[in-house]
Short mmCIF file of C-alpha atoms and ligand atoms in Angstrom, two decimals:
data_model
loop_
_atom_site.label_atom_id
_atom_site.label_comp_id
_atom_site.label_asym_id
_atom_site.label_seq_id
_atom_site.Cartn_x
_atom_site.Cartn_y
_atom_site.Cartn_z
CA MET A 1 178.11 157.22 58.69
CA THR A 2 176.85 153.82 57.72
CA LEU A 3 178.31 150.35 58.02
CA GLN A 4 176.07 148.87 55.39
CA PHE A 5 178.65 148.35 52.61
CA GLY A 6 178.76 144.57 52.40
CA ARG A 7 176.37 141.95 51.15
CA PRO A 8 172.89 143.14 52.14
CA MET A 9 170.84 140.77 54.27
CA VAL A 10 167.10 140.55 53.75
CA ALA A 11 165.40 138.91 56.73
CA ILE A 12 161.79 139.53 55.76
CA PRO A 13 159.15 136.82 55.48
CA GLY A 14 159.39 136.73 51.72
CA PRO A 15 160.88 137.18 49.32
CA SER A 16 163.59 135.30 51.16
CA VAL A 17 167.27 135.04 50.32
CA VAL A 18 167.79 133.52 46.87
CA PRO A 19 170.87 131.22 46.77
CA ASP A 20 173.60 132.13 44.29
CA ARG A 21 173.10 128.71 42.72
CA VAL A 22 169.49 129.61 41.92
CA LEU A 23 170.41 133.08 40.64
CA ASN A 24 173.09 131.56 38.42
CA ALA A 25 170.70 128.92 37.11
CA MET A 26 168.25 131.65 36.13
CA HIS A 27 170.86 133.79 34.43
CA ARG A 28 170.85 132.34 30.97
CA PRO A 29 169.83 133.26 27.47
CA MET A 30 166.28 132.51 26.35
CA SER A 31 165.92 129.11 24.75
CA ASN A 32 163.57 127.24 22.49
CA ILE A 33 160.25 127.37 24.35
CA TYR A 34 158.54 124.73 22.20
CA GLY A 35 160.59 121.76 23.25
CA GLY A 36 164.10 120.59 24.02
CA GLU A 37 165.70 121.16 27.40
CA LEU A 38 163.00 123.48 28.71
CA ALA A 39 160.28 120.90 28.14
CA ASP A 40 162.39 118.29 29.91
CA VAL A 41 162.90 120.58 32.89
CA THR A 42 159.16 121.35 33.04
CA ASN A 43 158.40 117.65 33.07
CA SER A 44 160.92 117.10 35.84
CA LEU A 45 159.30 119.85 37.93
CA LEU A 46 155.84 118.36 37.45
CA ALA A 47 157.28 115.01 38.53
CA ASP A 48 159.16 116.33 41.59
CA LEU A 49 156.82 118.98 43.01
CA PRO A 50 154.23 116.46 44.26
CA ARG A 51 156.94 114.83 46.38
CA LEU A 52 157.63 118.19 48.03
CA ALA A 53 153.99 118.38 49.18
CA ARG A 54 153.94 114.62 49.80
CA THR A 55 151.09 113.87 47.47
CA GLU A 56 150.22 111.56 44.61
CA GLY A 57 148.04 114.33 43.23
CA ASP A 58 148.68 116.76 40.38
CA VAL A 59 150.50 120.07 40.48
CA PHE A 60 149.88 123.19 38.41
CA ILE A 61 152.34 126.05 37.95
CA ALA A 62 151.02 129.57 37.53
CA ILE A 63 153.10 132.56 36.48
CA SER A 64 152.03 134.52 39.53
CA ASN A 65 152.62 135.32 43.16
CA GLY A 66 150.71 133.68 46.00
CA HIS A 67 147.56 135.70 45.32
CA GLY A 68 147.43 134.18 41.86
CA ALA A 69 147.79 130.68 43.29
CA TRP A 70 144.89 131.47 45.65
CA GLU A 71 142.80 132.47 42.65
CA MET A 72 143.81 129.36 40.70
CA ALA A 73 142.66 127.18 43.61
CA ILE A 74 139.30 128.92 44.00
CA SER A 75 138.42 129.29 40.33
CA ASN A 76 139.12 125.65 39.49
CA THR A 77 137.22 123.97 42.30
CA LEU A 78 134.10 125.99 43.15
CA LYS A 79 130.78 127.15 41.68
CA ARG A 80 129.03 130.49 41.78
CA GLY A 81 126.93 130.62 44.95
CA ASP A 82 129.02 128.00 46.76
CA LYS A 83 129.85 128.66 50.36
CA VAL A 84 133.33 128.44 51.87
CA LEU A 85 134.39 128.46 55.49
CA VAL A 86 137.48 130.56 56.20
CA LEU A 87 139.41 129.66 59.35
CA GLU A 88 140.90 132.95 60.44
CA SER A 89 144.27 132.94 62.20
CA GLY A 90 145.75 136.33 61.55
CA HIS A 91 145.87 137.97 58.20
CA PHE A 92 146.11 135.75 55.20
CA ALA A 93 143.23 133.27 55.21
CA VAL A 94 140.83 136.21 55.27
CA ASP A 95 142.47 137.70 52.19
CA TRP A 96 142.12 134.36 50.44
CA GLY A 97 138.42 134.46 51.31
CA ARG A 98 138.19 137.90 49.68
CA ILE A 99 139.30 136.39 46.40
CA ALA A 100 136.55 133.80 46.72
CA THR A 101 134.02 136.59 47.37
CA ALA A 102 135.06 138.30 44.15
CA PHE A 103 134.09 135.12 42.28
CA GLY A 104 130.58 135.19 43.75
CA VAL A 105 131.33 132.62 46.43
CA GLU A 106 129.73 133.14 49.82
CA VAL A 107 132.31 133.38 52.59
CA GLU A 108 131.72 132.56 56.23
CA THR A 109 134.57 133.11 58.67
CA ILE A 110 135.31 131.44 61.97
CA ALA A 111 136.93 134.34 63.80
CA GLY A 112 140.40 133.71 65.15
CA SER A 113 142.79 135.59 67.35
CA LEU A 114 146.15 137.22 66.75
CA THR A 115 147.84 135.05 69.35
CA ASP A 116 146.37 131.58 68.95
CA PRO A 117 146.18 128.89 66.30
CA ILE A 118 142.89 127.74 64.80
CA ASP A 119 140.86 125.76 67.34
CA PRO A 120 139.99 122.42 65.69
CA ALA A 121 137.06 121.93 68.12
CA ALA A 122 135.45 125.15 66.87
CA VAL A 123 135.78 123.86 63.30
CA ALA A 124 134.14 120.56 64.27
CA ARG A 125 131.28 122.38 66.04
CA ARG A 126 130.53 124.57 63.01
CA LEU A 127 130.65 121.65 60.57
CA GLU A 128 128.36 119.54 62.76
CA GLN A 129 125.73 122.27 62.38
CA ASP A 130 126.05 122.11 58.60
CA GLY A 131 123.87 119.03 58.22
CA ASP A 132 122.91 119.67 54.59
CA HIS A 133 126.55 120.31 53.63
CA ALA A 134 126.14 123.85 52.33
CA ILE A 135 129.85 124.44 52.95
CA GLN A 136 131.81 123.33 49.90
CA ALA A 137 135.33 124.17 51.01
CA ILE A 138 137.38 125.05 54.08
CA LEU A 139 140.24 127.54 53.67
CA CYS A 140 143.13 128.04 56.08
CA VAL A 141 146.83 128.77 56.20
CA GLN A 142 149.48 126.52 57.72
CA VAL A 143 151.64 129.46 58.79
CA ASP A 144 150.27 132.97 59.03
CA THR A 145 153.10 135.31 58.18
CA GLY A 146 151.47 138.22 60.03
CA THR A 147 151.13 136.62 63.46
CA SER A 148 153.71 133.84 62.95
CA VAL A 149 151.25 131.20 64.12
CA ARG A 150 151.54 127.61 62.93
CA ASN A 151 148.20 125.86 62.60
CA ASP A 152 147.87 122.13 63.22
CA ILE A 153 146.66 120.96 59.80
CA ALA A 154 146.35 117.29 60.77
CA ALA A 155 144.20 118.23 63.79
CA ILE A 156 141.93 120.36 61.60
CA ARG A 157 141.52 117.41 59.22
CA ASN A 158 140.57 115.23 62.20
CA ALA A 159 137.97 117.83 63.18
CA ILE A 160 136.50 117.78 59.66
CA ASP A 161 136.38 113.98 59.76
CA SER A 162 134.82 113.93 63.21
CA ALA A 163 131.95 116.00 61.78
CA ASN A 164 131.81 113.63 58.80
CA HIS A 165 131.86 116.64 56.49
CA PRO A 166 132.68 116.30 52.77
CA ALA A 167 133.97 119.86 52.13
CA LEU A 168 137.22 120.30 50.23
CA PHE A 169 140.08 121.10 52.58
CA MET A 170 142.34 123.79 51.10
CA VAL A 171 145.57 124.85 52.78
CA ASP A 172 147.88 127.79 52.04
CA CYS A 173 151.47 126.63 52.57
CA ILE A 174 153.03 129.72 51.03
CA ALA A 175 155.11 130.50 54.13
CA SER A 176 155.84 126.95 55.17
CA LEU A 177 156.36 124.49 52.31
CA GLY A 178 159.87 123.07 52.27
CA CYS A 179 160.50 124.41 55.79
CA ILE A 180 158.22 122.58 58.22
CA PRO A 181 156.49 119.21 58.06
CA PHE A 182 153.58 119.04 55.63
CA SER A 183 152.05 115.87 54.26
CA MET A 184 149.20 116.59 51.89
CA ASP A 185 147.93 113.02 51.42
CA ASP A 186 148.49 111.80 54.99
CA TRP A 187 146.72 114.86 56.35
CA GLY A 188 143.82 114.67 53.90
CA VAL A 189 144.44 118.05 52.29
CA ASP A 190 142.60 118.31 48.95
CA VAL A 191 144.15 121.51 47.61
CA THR A 192 147.55 122.89 48.62
CA VAL A 193 148.68 126.35 47.57
CA SER A 194 152.21 127.72 47.62
CA ALA A 195 154.55 130.12 45.83
CA THR A 196 158.25 130.12 45.12
CA GLN A 197 159.56 133.19 46.95
CA LYS A 198 159.52 132.03 50.54
CA GLY A 199 160.70 128.61 51.64
CA LEU A 200 161.40 127.56 48.06
CA MET A 201 164.22 130.11 47.55
CA VAL A 202 163.23 131.31 44.06
CA PRO A 203 162.28 134.93 43.27
CA PRO A 204 158.58 135.83 43.32
CA GLY A 205 156.89 134.76 40.11
CA LEU A 206 155.59 131.21 40.34
CA GLY A 207 152.42 130.14 42.12
CA LEU A 208 151.90 126.44 42.79
CA VAL A 209 148.66 124.52 43.29
CA TRP A 210 148.42 120.82 44.12
CA MET A 211 145.09 119.03 43.70
CA ASN A 212 144.10 115.49 44.64
CA ASP A 213 141.45 113.35 42.91
CA LYS A 214 138.65 114.82 45.00
CA ALA A 215 139.67 118.34 43.97
CA MET A 216 139.94 117.24 40.32
CA ALA A 217 136.37 115.90 40.57
CA ALA A 218 135.28 119.29 41.93
CA TYR A 219 136.98 120.90 38.93
CA ALA A 220 134.82 118.84 36.62
CA SER A 221 131.64 120.29 38.12
CA GLY A 222 132.98 123.79 38.83
CA ASP A 223 131.89 126.87 36.89
CA LEU A 224 134.33 129.61 37.87
CA ARG A 225 137.12 128.83 35.41
CA THR A 226 138.66 131.68 33.52
CA GLY A 227 140.79 131.59 30.42
CA TYR A 228 144.13 131.96 32.11
CA TRP A 229 143.69 130.09 35.39
CA ASP A 230 141.85 127.09 33.94
CA ILE A 231 143.80 123.94 34.77
CA GLY A 232 142.03 121.93 32.04
CA PRO A 233 144.40 122.66 29.15
CA ARG A 234 147.37 122.62 31.55
CA ALA A 235 146.44 119.09 32.64
CA GLU A 236 145.89 117.70 29.13
CA GLU A 237 147.98 114.63 28.61
CA ASN A 238 150.52 114.84 25.78
CA ALA A 239 149.85 118.55 25.32
CA PRO A 240 152.87 120.66 24.39
CA HIS A 241 154.73 121.70 27.53
CA TYR A 242 153.86 125.41 27.10
CA TYR A 243 150.22 124.48 27.75
CA ARG A 244 151.38 123.85 31.32
CA TYR A 245 151.91 127.62 31.59
CA ALA A 246 148.93 128.72 29.46
CA GLY A 247 151.39 130.50 27.17
CA THR A 248 155.05 131.44 27.05
CA PRO A 249 156.92 129.55 29.78
CA PRO A 250 158.75 131.59 32.47
CA VAL A 251 162.15 130.42 31.25
CA GLY A 252 164.34 131.85 34.02
CA HIS A 253 162.06 130.81 36.84
CA ILE A 254 161.78 127.28 35.48
CA HIS A 255 165.54 126.83 35.73
CA GLY A 256 165.61 128.58 39.10
CA LEU A 257 162.99 126.27 40.57
CA ARG A 258 164.79 123.25 39.17
CA GLU A 259 167.98 124.29 40.95
CA ALA A 260 166.12 125.02 44.21
CA LEU A 261 164.44 121.61 44.17
CA ASP A 262 167.86 120.02 43.55
CA MET A 263 169.21 121.87 46.60
CA ILE A 264 166.32 120.66 48.77
CA GLU A 265 166.89 117.12 47.47
CA GLU A 266 170.61 117.34 48.29
CA GLU A 267 169.93 118.53 51.82
CA GLY A 268 167.01 116.16 52.33
CA LEU A 269 163.56 117.59 53.02
CA GLU A 270 163.52 116.34 56.59
CA ASN A 271 166.96 117.82 57.26
CA ALA A 272 165.66 121.13 55.94
CA TRP A 273 162.74 120.89 58.36
CA HIS A 274 165.17 120.23 61.22
CA ARG A 275 167.44 123.13 60.21
CA HIS A 276 164.45 125.47 60.23
CA ASP A 277 163.43 124.18 63.64
CA VAL A 278 166.88 124.81 65.14
CA LEU A 279 167.24 128.29 63.64
CA ALA A 280 163.70 129.23 64.68
CA ARG A 281 164.38 128.15 68.25
CA SER A 282 167.50 130.31 68.21
CA VAL A 283 165.36 133.31 67.21
CA HIS A 284 162.78 132.54 69.90
CA ALA A 285 165.54 132.20 72.51
CA ALA A 286 166.97 135.55 71.47
CA VAL A 287 163.65 137.34 71.81
CA ASP A 288 162.97 135.69 75.17
CA ALA A 289 166.36 136.91 76.39
CA TRP A 290 165.74 140.42 75.06
CA SER A 291 162.30 140.58 76.67
CA ALA A 292 161.84 143.31 79.23
CA PRO A 293 158.94 145.29 80.68
CA ASP A 294 157.93 147.86 78.04
CA GLY A 295 160.30 146.11 75.66
CA LEU A 296 160.20 143.21 73.22
CA SER A 297 158.15 140.03 73.46
CA LEU A 298 157.13 137.15 71.21
CA ASN A 299 153.65 137.43 69.76
CA MET A 300 153.16 133.67 69.95
CA ALA A 301 153.54 132.76 73.62
CA ASP A 302 152.94 129.03 73.14
CA PRO A 303 156.07 127.39 71.65
CA VAL A 304 153.96 124.64 70.06
CA ALA A 305 152.01 127.17 68.00
CA ARG A 306 155.06 129.10 66.77
CA ALA A 307 156.04 129.00 63.14
CA ALA A 308 159.59 127.93 62.35
CA THR A 309 159.73 130.30 59.38
CA VAL A 310 158.84 133.76 60.69
CA THR A 311 158.75 135.46 64.09
CA THR A 312 156.53 138.40 64.97
CA ILE A 313 158.09 140.45 67.77
CA LEU A 314 155.98 142.91 69.71
CA THR A 315 157.90 146.09 70.42
CA GLY A 316 156.23 147.56 73.53
CA SER A 317 157.41 151.13 73.96
CA ILE A 318 160.13 150.82 71.32
CA ASP A 319 159.74 152.80 68.09
CA THR A 320 159.51 150.08 65.41
CA ASP A 321 160.28 152.45 62.55
CA ALA A 322 163.48 153.51 64.29
CA VAL A 323 164.60 149.88 64.68
CA GLN A 324 163.94 149.10 61.03
CA GLU A 325 165.60 152.27 59.86
CA MET A 326 168.65 151.70 62.05
CA CYS A 327 169.03 148.09 60.83
CA GLU A 328 168.58 148.90 57.17
CA ALA A 329 170.20 152.27 56.59
CA ARG A 330 173.11 151.80 58.98
CA SER A 331 173.84 148.09 58.81
CA GLY A 332 172.38 146.72 55.56
CA LEU A 333 169.84 144.45 57.29
CA THR A 334 166.22 144.59 56.16
CA ILE A 335 163.76 143.26 58.73
CA GLY A 336 160.07 142.66 58.17
CA VAL A 337 157.48 145.37 58.65
CA PRO A 338 154.34 144.48 60.58
CA VAL A 339 151.09 143.83 58.71
CA GLY A 340 147.47 144.48 59.58
CA ALA A 341 146.68 144.85 63.26
CA PHE A 342 150.38 144.85 64.17
CA GLU A 343 151.20 148.12 62.47
CA GLY A 344 153.34 150.33 64.69
CA ARG A 345 153.74 147.70 67.39
CA ALA A 346 155.81 144.87 65.98
CA PHE A 347 158.53 143.86 63.57
CA ARG A 348 159.10 140.50 61.98
CA ILE A 349 162.10 138.34 61.22
CA GLY A 350 161.76 135.98 58.29
CA HIS A 351 163.83 132.82 58.73
CA MET A 352 162.92 130.54 55.88
CA GLY A 353 164.71 128.98 52.99
CA HIS A 354 168.40 129.56 52.34
CA LEU A 355 169.55 130.28 55.88
CA ASN A 356 172.34 129.10 58.18
CA PRO A 357 173.79 130.11 61.57
CA PRO A 358 176.02 132.97 60.36
CA MET A 359 173.03 134.51 58.57
CA ILE A 360 170.58 134.22 61.44
CA LEU A 361 173.09 134.94 64.25
CA GLY A 362 174.36 137.93 62.27
CA THR A 363 170.78 139.10 61.84
CA LEU A 364 170.06 138.76 65.55
CA ALA A 365 173.32 140.46 66.52
CA THR A 366 172.59 143.37 64.20
CA ILE A 367 169.11 143.77 65.66
CA GLU A 368 170.56 143.62 69.17
CA ALA A 369 173.19 146.25 68.32
CA SER A 370 170.52 148.50 66.81
CA LEU A 371 168.26 148.10 69.86
CA SER A 372 171.19 148.93 72.15
CA ALA A 373 172.10 151.95 70.09
CA LEU A 374 168.52 153.18 70.38
CA GLY A 375 168.58 152.74 74.14
CA ALA A 376 165.77 150.17 74.01
CA PRO A 377 165.06 148.23 77.20
CA LEU A 378 166.75 144.83 76.88
CA GLY A 379 166.54 142.04 79.44
CA GLY A 380 169.80 140.43 78.32
CA SER A 381 171.79 139.25 75.33
CA GLY A 382 169.62 137.51 72.80
CA VAL A 383 172.71 136.69 70.75
CA ALA A 384 174.20 134.62 73.55
CA ALA A 385 170.91 132.75 73.98
CA ALA A 386 170.61 132.11 70.24
CA ALA A 387 174.20 130.91 69.99
CA GLN A 388 173.52 128.47 72.83
CA VAL A 389 170.66 126.90 70.84
CA VAL A 390 173.00 126.49 67.88
CA ALA A 391 175.72 125.13 70.17
CA ASN A 392 173.33 122.53 71.57
CA GLU A 393 172.57 121.37 68.05
CA LEU A 394 176.25 121.29 67.08
CA SER A 395 177.17 119.20 70.10
CA ASN A 396 174.19 116.90 69.87
CA PRO A 397 172.95 116.93 66.25
CA GLY A 398 169.29 116.13 65.69
CA ALA A 399 168.42 115.97 69.38
CA GLY A 400 166.07 118.96 69.12
C1 LIG B 501 153.21 135.82 51.43
C2 LIG B 501 151.96 135.09 51.72
C3 LIG B 501 150.85 135.17 50.88
C4 LIG B 501 150.77 136.09 49.71
O1 LIG B 501 151.71 135.79 48.74
P1 LIG B 501 151.98 136.85 47.58
O2 LIG B 501 153.05 136.20 46.81
O3 LIG B 501 152.38 138.12 48.25
O4 LIG B 501 150.74 137.00 46.81
C5 LIG B 501 149.76 134.40 51.17
N1 LIG B 501 149.74 133.59 52.25
C6 LIG B 501 150.78 133.50 53.10
C7 LIG B 501 150.69 132.61 54.28
C8 LIG B 501 151.92 134.26 52.86
O5 LIG B 501 152.96 134.19 53.71
#
C-alpha cells in the first residue's frame, strides 16, 4: 500500500520545485533564434540578472549546470600556473578547486570542518604570509549544500582587505542566490557563480557568472579560455544575441528564467529572503524538537552559521535509507540524500525557491510520520514546533 498518489513533493537541495508559471512559460514552440522576441528576452535577462546579484558588473549565461559555471569562472580569469586558495567548508569549494587543477592551476586549500563556517581570521593569516601575492584568486561557497553551512562573505572580504591582498574573490552562490542576502558589489566579490535550478526555480540547464571590472581585467590577461566558455564573443557589444550563448540559444530556459525573475520581482527580493528565513527557522525548530539521544540532530549547531536554504540532519542510530524510502515510496516525498562524509549518517531537506508553509509543513509532517512509523526515537513533535514559527510570523509579520 502506498499513499503517494498526489502531486509529488521534491524537497532536495536542487533541483528545487519549479513553479507552474515557469513550466508554462517554457512550454512553447521553438521561435526565431536570430532576433525578435527571443533577443528581447535575452537582453532583458542580461539587464536584470546583475540586480539579482546586486552588482553593476556583467553577467554571462552558460548552457550548463553549476559545474559549467565553475569552469566558466576559472577559464576566463586565470592563467596556467596561477595559484588559487580554496576555502573549504564542506563539499563544494573543493570540487570547484578540482576544476581549477584540471586547467593547470595550482590549488592550495585552507582546511575546513563539517560543522563550522570558514574562519575569516585563518584567511587573513594565510594571505598575510603571501607577501609576493602568488595567490591569484580565492574560491569559496556562500552556502555549502552538503553541510548546510552559511559562510559570512562580507567577513571574508574584510579579512582579504585586512591583509591588503589583491587576489580575485570568487563566490559560489549556487545554493543561495535569490534566497538569502548577497550583495556582490558591497561585499567586494569579483566573480559570482550561480545556476538556475536551486533558488532561481528554473530546471537545471543554465549556469550564471557575474564579473566586475577587476575580473574583466583579469580576463584580458588570462590564458585559459576555451572555445565554448570564452566570454569574449559573448560580451561583444552589438553582437547578435545568439553570441551570448556561443551558439543556439536555450529557448525554453530563456523564457523560464524570464518568468522566474518576474516572480522574484513581484515578491520583492528582500521579501523572498525573509520568507526563506522564516521557513528555514521552522525546519530548524522541527529538528530541534525531534532531537533525541541516538536520534536526529542538526549538523550546524550554531544558528548564525545555518543556511536558510538547506538543512543537513544527522540521523544517529536511525537508518537513513529507510527514512528516504518510506518518505518517497509510501508518501511521494523525496528528501535529499547525504553527500561526501555524511553518507549513511544524514539526510537533507532542501528549502529553497518556490516554497510556502503548506509545502514545508507538509514535508516536515511527512518526515515525522515516516520516522514514527519506523519507530525512530523522537523527542517531540517537530511539526508543532515548526507551525509555531510560522504562527509567530503570521501574527507579527517581519519581526523575525
Ligand atoms: C548544487 C551545487 C553545485 C553544483 O551544481 P551542479 O548544477 O550540480 O553542477 C555547486 N555548488 C553548490 C554550493 C551547490 O549547491
